[in-house]
CSV table of C-alpha atoms in Angstrom, one decimal:
chain,number,residue,atom,x,y,z
A,1,UNK,CA,16.1,31.6,23.4
A,2,UNK,CA,20.1,32.8,23.8
A,3,UNK,CA,21.3,33.4,27.3
A,4,UNK,CA,24.2,35.7,26.0
A,5,UNK,CA,23.3,36.9,22.6
A,6,UNK,CA,25.4,39.6,22.9
A,7,UNK,CA,28.0,37.4,22.5
A,8,UNK,CA,30.1,36.3,19.7
A,9,UNK,CA,29.0,32.2,20.3
A,10,UNK,CA,25.4,33.8,21.3
A,11,UNK,CA,25.6,35.4,18.1
A,12,UNK,CA,26.2,32.4,16.6
A,13,UNK,CA,23.9,30.3,17.6
A,14,UNK,CA,21.3,33.0,17.3
A,15,UNK,CA,21.8,33.6,13.8
A,16,UNK,CA,22.2,29.6,13.1
A,17,UNK,CA,18.7,28.6,14.6
A,18,UNK,CA,17.0,32.0,12.3
A,19,UNK,CA,18.9,30.0,9.1
A,20,UNK,CA,17.2,27.6,10.4
A,21,UNK,CA,13.8,29.4,10.6
A,22,UNK,CA,13.5,29.5,14.1
A,23,UNK,CA,12.0,31.8,15.9
A,24,UNK,CA,15.5,32.9,17.8
A,25,UNK,CA,15.1,35.3,20.8
A,26,UNK,CA,18.7,37.0,22.2
A,27,UNK,CA,18.9,38.0,26.1
A,28,UNK,CA,20.1,41.4,27.3
A,29,UNK,CA,21.3,43.2,30.1
A,30,UNK,CA,21.6,46.4,28.1
A,31,UNK,CA,17.8,48.1,28.7
A,32,UNK,CA,18.1,50.4,25.9
A,33,UNK,CA,18.8,47.4,23.4
A,34,UNK,CA,14.9,45.4,24.2
A,35,UNK,CA,12.8,45.1,21.2
A,36,UNK,CA,10.9,42.4,19.9
A,37,UNK,CA,13.1,40.0,19.5
A,38,UNK,CA,15.5,40.9,22.5
A,39,UNK,CA,14.7,40.9,26.0
A,40,UNK,CA,15.9,41.3,29.2
A,41,UNK,CA,18.1,39.7,31.8
A,42,UNK,CA,20.2,40.4,34.5
A,43,UNK,CA,21.6,38.0,36.6
A,44,UNK,CA,22.7,39.8,39.9
A,45,UNK,CA,18.8,40.9,39.7
A,46,UNK,CA,17.1,38.6,42.9
A,47,UNK,CA,13.8,38.5,41.1
A,48,UNK,CA,13.3,35.3,39.2
A,49,UNK,CA,13.8,35.2,35.6
A,50,UNK,CA,10.5,34.4,34.0
A,51,UNK,CA,11.0,33.2,29.9
A,52,UNK,CA,8.5,34.8,27.7
A,53,UNK,CA,5.1,32.5,27.4
A,54,UNK,CA,6.7,31.6,23.3
A,55,UNK,CA,10.5,29.9,24.4
A,56,UNK,CA,10.8,26.5,24.8
A,57,UNK,CA,13.7,26.0,24.4
A,58,UNK,CA,17.3,28.1,25.9
A,59,UNK,CA,20.7,28.2,25.9
A,60,UNK,CA,22.9,29.3,28.9
A,61,UNK,CA,25.6,30.8,26.9
A,62,UNK,CA,26.9,33.0,29.5
A,63,UNK,CA,29.8,32.8,32.5
A,64,UNK,CA,32.6,35.0,33.8
A,65,UNK,CA,35.5,33.5,31.8
A,66,UNK,CA,38.6,35.3,32.5
A,67,UNK,CA,40.9,33.4,34.2
A,68,UNK,CA,42.5,35.8,36.3
A,69,UNK,CA,39.4,37.0,37.7
A,70,UNK,CA,38.1,33.6,38.1
A,71,UNK,CA,41.3,34.0,40.5
A,72,UNK,CA,41.3,37.1,42.8
A,73,UNK,CA,37.3,38.2,42.6
A,74,UNK,CA,34.6,36.4,44.2
A,75,UNK,CA,31.8,38.0,42.5
A,76,UNK,CA,33.1,35.6,39.8
A,77,UNK,CA,31.8,32.6,41.5
A,78,UNK,CA,29.2,34.1,42.6
A,79,UNK,CA,27.9,34.7,38.6
A,80,UNK,CA,29.5,30.9,38.0
A,81,UNK,CA,28.4,29.0,40.8
A,82,UNK,CA,25.2,30.9,42.0
A,83,UNK,CA,23.5,33.2,39.6
A,84,UNK,CA,23.9,30.6,36.0
A,85,UNK,CA,23.1,27.8,37.9
A,86,UNK,CA,19.6,29.3,39.9
A,87,UNK,CA,18.5,30.5,36.1
A,88,UNK,CA,18.8,27.4,34.7
A,89,UNK,CA,16.9,26.1,37.8
A,90,UNK,CA,14.2,28.9,37.1
A,91,UNK,CA,13.8,27.9,33.3
A,92,UNK,CA,13.7,24.3,34.4
A,93,UNK,CA,11.0,24.7,36.3
A,94,UNK,CA,9.1,26.6,34.0
A,95,UNK,CA,9.1,23.3,31.9
A,96,UNK,CA,11.3,24.1,29.2
A,97,UNK,CA,14.5,22.3,27.9
A,98,UNK,CA,18.2,24.0,28.3
A,99,UNK,CA,21.8,24.1,27.3
A,100,UNK,CA,23.9,24.5,29.8
A,101,UNK,CA,27.7,25.3,27.9
A,102,UNK,CA,30.4,24.5,30.2
A,103,UNK,CA,34.0,24.1,29.5
A,104,UNK,CA,37.4,21.0,28.9
A,105,UNK,CA,38.6,22.5,31.1
A,106,UNK,CA,37.0,20.4,33.6
A,107,UNK,CA,38.7,17.5,33.4
A,108,UNK,CA,41.6,19.1,33.7
A,109,UNK,CA,43.8,18.4,30.7
A,110,UNK,CA,46.2,15.4,32.1
A,111,UNK,CA,44.1,12.9,30.4
A,112,UNK,CA,43.6,12.3,26.7
A,113,UNK,CA,39.6,12.6,24.9
A,114,UNK,CA,38.1,12.5,28.4
A,115,UNK,CA,34.3,11.0,27.5
A,116,UNK,CA,31.2,13.1,28.6
A,117,UNK,CA,30.9,11.0,31.2
A,118,UNK,CA,34.1,10.5,32.7
A,119,UNK,CA,35.4,12.1,36.4
A,120,UNK,CA,36.4,16.3,36.6
A,121,UNK,CA,39.7,17.3,37.8
A,122,UNK,CA,39.9,20.3,37.1
A,123,UNK,CA,42.9,22.7,38.1
A,124,UNK,CA,42.1,26.4,38.4
A,125,UNK,CA,39.4,28.5,39.2
A,126,UNK,CA,37.3,28.9,36.3
A,127,UNK,CA,37.3,25.1,35.8
A,128,UNK,CA,36.5,24.6,39.3
A,129,UNK,CA,33.7,26.8,39.3
A,130,UNK,CA,32.4,25.9,36.2
A,131,UNK,CA,32.4,22.2,37.4
A,132,UNK,CA,30.5,23.5,40.7
A,133,UNK,CA,27.7,25.0,38.7
A,134,UNK,CA,27.5,22.1,36.5
A,135,UNK,CA,26.1,19.7,39.4
A,136,UNK,CA,24.3,22.7,41.3
A,137,UNK,CA,22.3,22.7,38.0
A,138,UNK,CA,22.8,18.8,37.7
A,139,UNK,CA,21.2,18.9,41.9
A,140,UNK,CA,18.2,21.4,40.4
A,141,UNK,CA,16.9,19.3,37.8
A,142,UNK,CA,17.4,16.1,39.8
A,143,UNK,CA,14.6,18.5,42.4
A,144,UNK,CA,12.4,19.1,39.5
A,145,UNK,CA,12.6,15.7,37.9
A,146,UNK,CA,13.9,17.4,35.1
A,147,UNK,CA,16.6,15.9,33.9
A,148,UNK,CA,15.1,14.3,30.3
A,149,UNK,CA,15.1,18.4,29.5
A,150,UNK,CA,18.5,18.7,30.6
A,151,UNK,CA,21.9,18.7,28.5
A,152,UNK,CA,25.2,19.7,30.3
A,153,UNK,CA,27.4,21.1,26.9
A,154,UNK,CA,31.5,21.4,27.3
A,155,UNK,CA,33.4,23.4,24.7
A,156,UNK,CA,37.0,23.4,23.4
A,157,UNK,CA,38.5,26.9,22.2
A,158,UNK,CA,36.0,28.8,19.9
A,159,UNK,CA,37.9,30.8,17.6
A,160,UNK,CA,37.2,33.1,14.7
A,161,UNK,CA,38.6,36.1,12.9
A,162,UNK,CA,39.2,37.9,16.4
A,163,UNK,CA,40.3,36.0,18.5
A,164,UNK,CA,43.9,36.2,19.7
A,165,UNK,CA,46.4,34.9,18.2
A,166,UNK,CA,44.6,35.3,14.3
A,167,UNK,CA,44.7,38.9,14.6
A,168,UNK,CA,47.8,39.7,15.7
A,169,UNK,CA,49.8,37.2,13.3
A,170,UNK,CA,47.7,38.4,9.7
A,171,UNK,CA,48.6,41.8,10.8
A,172,UNK,CA,52.4,40.5,11.3
A,173,UNK,CA,51.9,38.6,7.9
A,174,UNK,CA,50.7,41.1,6.1
A,175,UNK,CA,54.2,43.7,7.1
A,176,UNK,CA,56.3,40.5,6.4
A,177,UNK,CA,57.1,39.9,9.7
A,178,UNK,CA,57.5,36.5,11.5
A,179,UNK,CA,55.4,35.2,14.1
A,180,UNK,CA,56.3,33.4,17.2
A,181,UNK,CA,53.7,31.1,17.9
A,182,UNK,CA,53.9,28.5,20.8
A,183,UNK,CA,55.4,24.3,20.7
A,184,UNK,CA,54.5,24.3,24.3
A,185,UNK,CA,50.6,25.3,24.5
A,186,UNK,CA,48.0,22.6,22.9
A,187,UNK,CA,44.4,23.1,21.7
A,188,UNK,CA,41.9,21.0,20.1
A,189,UNK,CA,40.1,24.8,18.4
A,190,UNK,CA,36.9,25.0,16.7
A,191,UNK,CA,35.3,27.8,14.7
A,192,UNK,CA,32.4,29.9,16.2
A,193,UNK,CA,30.3,28.8,13.1
A,194,UNK,CA,30.8,24.7,14.0
A,195,UNK,CA,29.5,25.8,17.3
A,196,UNK,CA,26.7,27.5,16.4
A,197,UNK,CA,25.2,24.7,14.1
A,198,UNK,CA,26.2,22.3,16.3
A,199,UNK,CA,24.5,23.7,19.3
A,200,UNK,CA,21.0,24.6,16.8
A,201,UNK,CA,21.5,21.3,15.7
A,202,UNK,CA,21.2,19.7,20.0
A,203,UNK,CA,18.5,21.5,20.9
A,204,UNK,CA,16.5,20.7,17.5
A,205,UNK,CA,17.3,17.3,19.0
A,206,UNK,CA,16.2,18.0,22.0
A,207,UNK,CA,19.4,15.8,23.7
A,208,UNK,CA,19.7,15.4,27.7
A,209,UNK,CA,22.9,14.5,29.5
A,210,UNK,CA,26.4,15.5,28.9
A,211,UNK,CA,27.7,15.9,25.3
A,212,UNK,CA,31.0,17.5,23.6
A,213,UNK,CA,31.2,20.0,21.0
A,214,UNK,CA,35.7,19.8,20.1
A,215,UNK,CA,38.4,19.8,17.5
A,216,UNK,CA,39.5,16.5,16.1
A,217,UNK,CA,42.9,17.0,16.8
A,218,UNK,CA,45.1,18.2,19.7
A,219,UNK,CA,47.4,20.6,18.2
A,220,UNK,CA,50.4,22.7,19.0
A,221,UNK,CA,50.3,26.6,18.0
A,222,UNK,CA,52.8,25.9,15.9
A,223,UNK,CA,50.5,23.4,13.9
A,224,UNK,CA,48.1,25.9,14.0
A,225,UNK,CA,50.5,28.6,12.3
A,226,UNK,CA,51.7,26.3,9.5
A,227,UNK,CA,48.6,25.1,8.5
A,228,UNK,CA,46.6,28.3,8.8
A,229,UNK,CA,49.5,30.5,7.3
A,230,UNK,CA,49.9,28.1,4.1
A,231,UNK,CA,46.4,28.2,3.5
A,232,UNK,CA,47.2,31.8,3.1
A,233,UNK,CA,49.8,31.4,0.9
A,234,UNK,CA,51.8,33.3,3.8
A,235,UNK,CA,56.3,32.0,3.6
A,236,UNK,CA,56.5,29.3,6.2
A,237,UNK,CA,59.8,31.0,7.0
A,238,UNK,CA,57.3,34.2,8.6
A,239,UNK,CA,56.8,31.2,11.6
A,240,UNK,CA,59.6,30.8,13.7
A,241,UNK,CA,58.3,29.3,17.1
A,242,UNK,CA,59.1,29.4,20.6
A,243,UNK,CA,58.2,27.9,24.3
A,244,UNK,CA,55.5,30.3,26.9
A,245,UNK,CA,58.9,29.3,29.2
A,246,UNK,CA,61.3,31.0,27.0
A,247,UNK,CA,59.2,33.9,26.7
A,248,UNK,CA,58.8,33.5,30.5
A,249,UNK,CA,54.9,34.3,30.3
A,250,UNK,CA,52.9,32.8,32.5
A,251,UNK,CA,50.3,30.1,31.3
A,252,UNK,CA,47.0,29.8,33.6
A,253,UNK,CA,45.6,26.3,31.8
A,254,UNK,CA,48.2,24.9,29.6
A,255,UNK,CA,46.8,21.5,29.2
A,256,UNK,CA,48.8,18.3,28.0
A,257,UNK,CA,45.2,17.4,26.1
A,258,UNK,CA,42.7,19.5,25.2
A,259,UNK,CA,40.0,17.7,23.0
A,260,UNK,CA,37.0,15.6,24.2
A,261,UNK,CA,35.7,12.2,23.5
A,262,UNK,CA,32.2,13.7,21.3
A,263,UNK,CA,31.6,9.3,21.1
A,264,UNK,CA,28.2,9.6,23.2
A,265,UNK,CA,27.3,13.3,21.1
A,266,UNK,CA,28.1,11.9,17.7
A,267,UNK,CA,25.8,8.3,18.4
A,268,UNK,CA,22.6,10.6,19.2
A,269,UNK,CA,23.5,13.7,16.8
A,270,UNK,CA,24.9,12.7,14.0
A,271,UNK,CA,27.7,15.8,15.2
A,272,UNK,CA,31.5,14.7,14.7
A,273,UNK,CA,34.7,16.6,15.9
A,274,UNK,CA,35.6,19.6,13.5
A,275,UNK,CA,38.4,18.5,11.4
A,276,UNK,CA,41.6,20.7,11.4
A,277,UNK,CA,41.2,21.8,7.8
A,278,UNK,CA,37.7,22.4,8.3
A,279,UNK,CA,38.6,24.7,11.0
A,280,UNK,CA,41.3,26.6,9.0
A,281,UNK,CA,38.2,27.2,5.7
A,282,UNK,CA,36.1,28.7,8.3
A,283,UNK,CA,38.8,30.9,9.1
A,284,UNK,CA,39.8,32.1,6.0
A,285,UNK,CA,35.6,32.5,4.9
A,286,UNK,CA,35.8,34.8,8.3
A,287,UNK,CA,39.0,37.0,7.5
A,288,UNK,CA,38.3,37.6,4.2
A,289,UNK,CA,34.9,39.1,4.8
């Protein structure tokens, strides 16, 4: 079962599982969309969620992720630290294996390639909430003796053709207009297709502990723009590098290093970091479809 199956990441996991021949259910908060493959789950209801009896594994791909909301809305912390971890605890108590999705931002972005078990250094509200949520989930697993049925999987930036800045860049290039990517914004992007397939693999292997899924390179948005433009046959003159500082734009999470170390994850699963050229491949396929 994929909790958050309506999201583009959750949807990719559902599709990957079904391609592999698994029965995959998605949860939804919209009662009118419930059917044989969609179960109702609302974190904010006081009743504990009971998974259908045939479900043996659950992915928790849900959170309040908007950085501004996490800074200003107390409900964001309730969702990330109380409600979603409560659901994880309930699923563990029911005997399920669980993947709890977290984020590279818990490490703060000042250390290159943090390993799966490295200490956290959250610097923004969202990162602090996810770090605290991890602690709550681990405490519940310890209380239930269920650490061997839980993995916490942290992700870097997830991309497809609909994720900013790709749509805006492609539209500008089609008009023959230049784009202005930021040289001072670094990330280690991975494609939503890569995430779906990788999470399916982690689930099949019933791994426990901390795991990472990351791009293989820390790249600036300028380097990313050049890689995408080159693959699409766009003139590099249509890329005009700038910085967020020069544009007067405040960016809440602006790490020096975004990538995650994947040594343990690769050893246990065979899943390796996604190279930038493979990400570009997936984006081009997505754009053309």
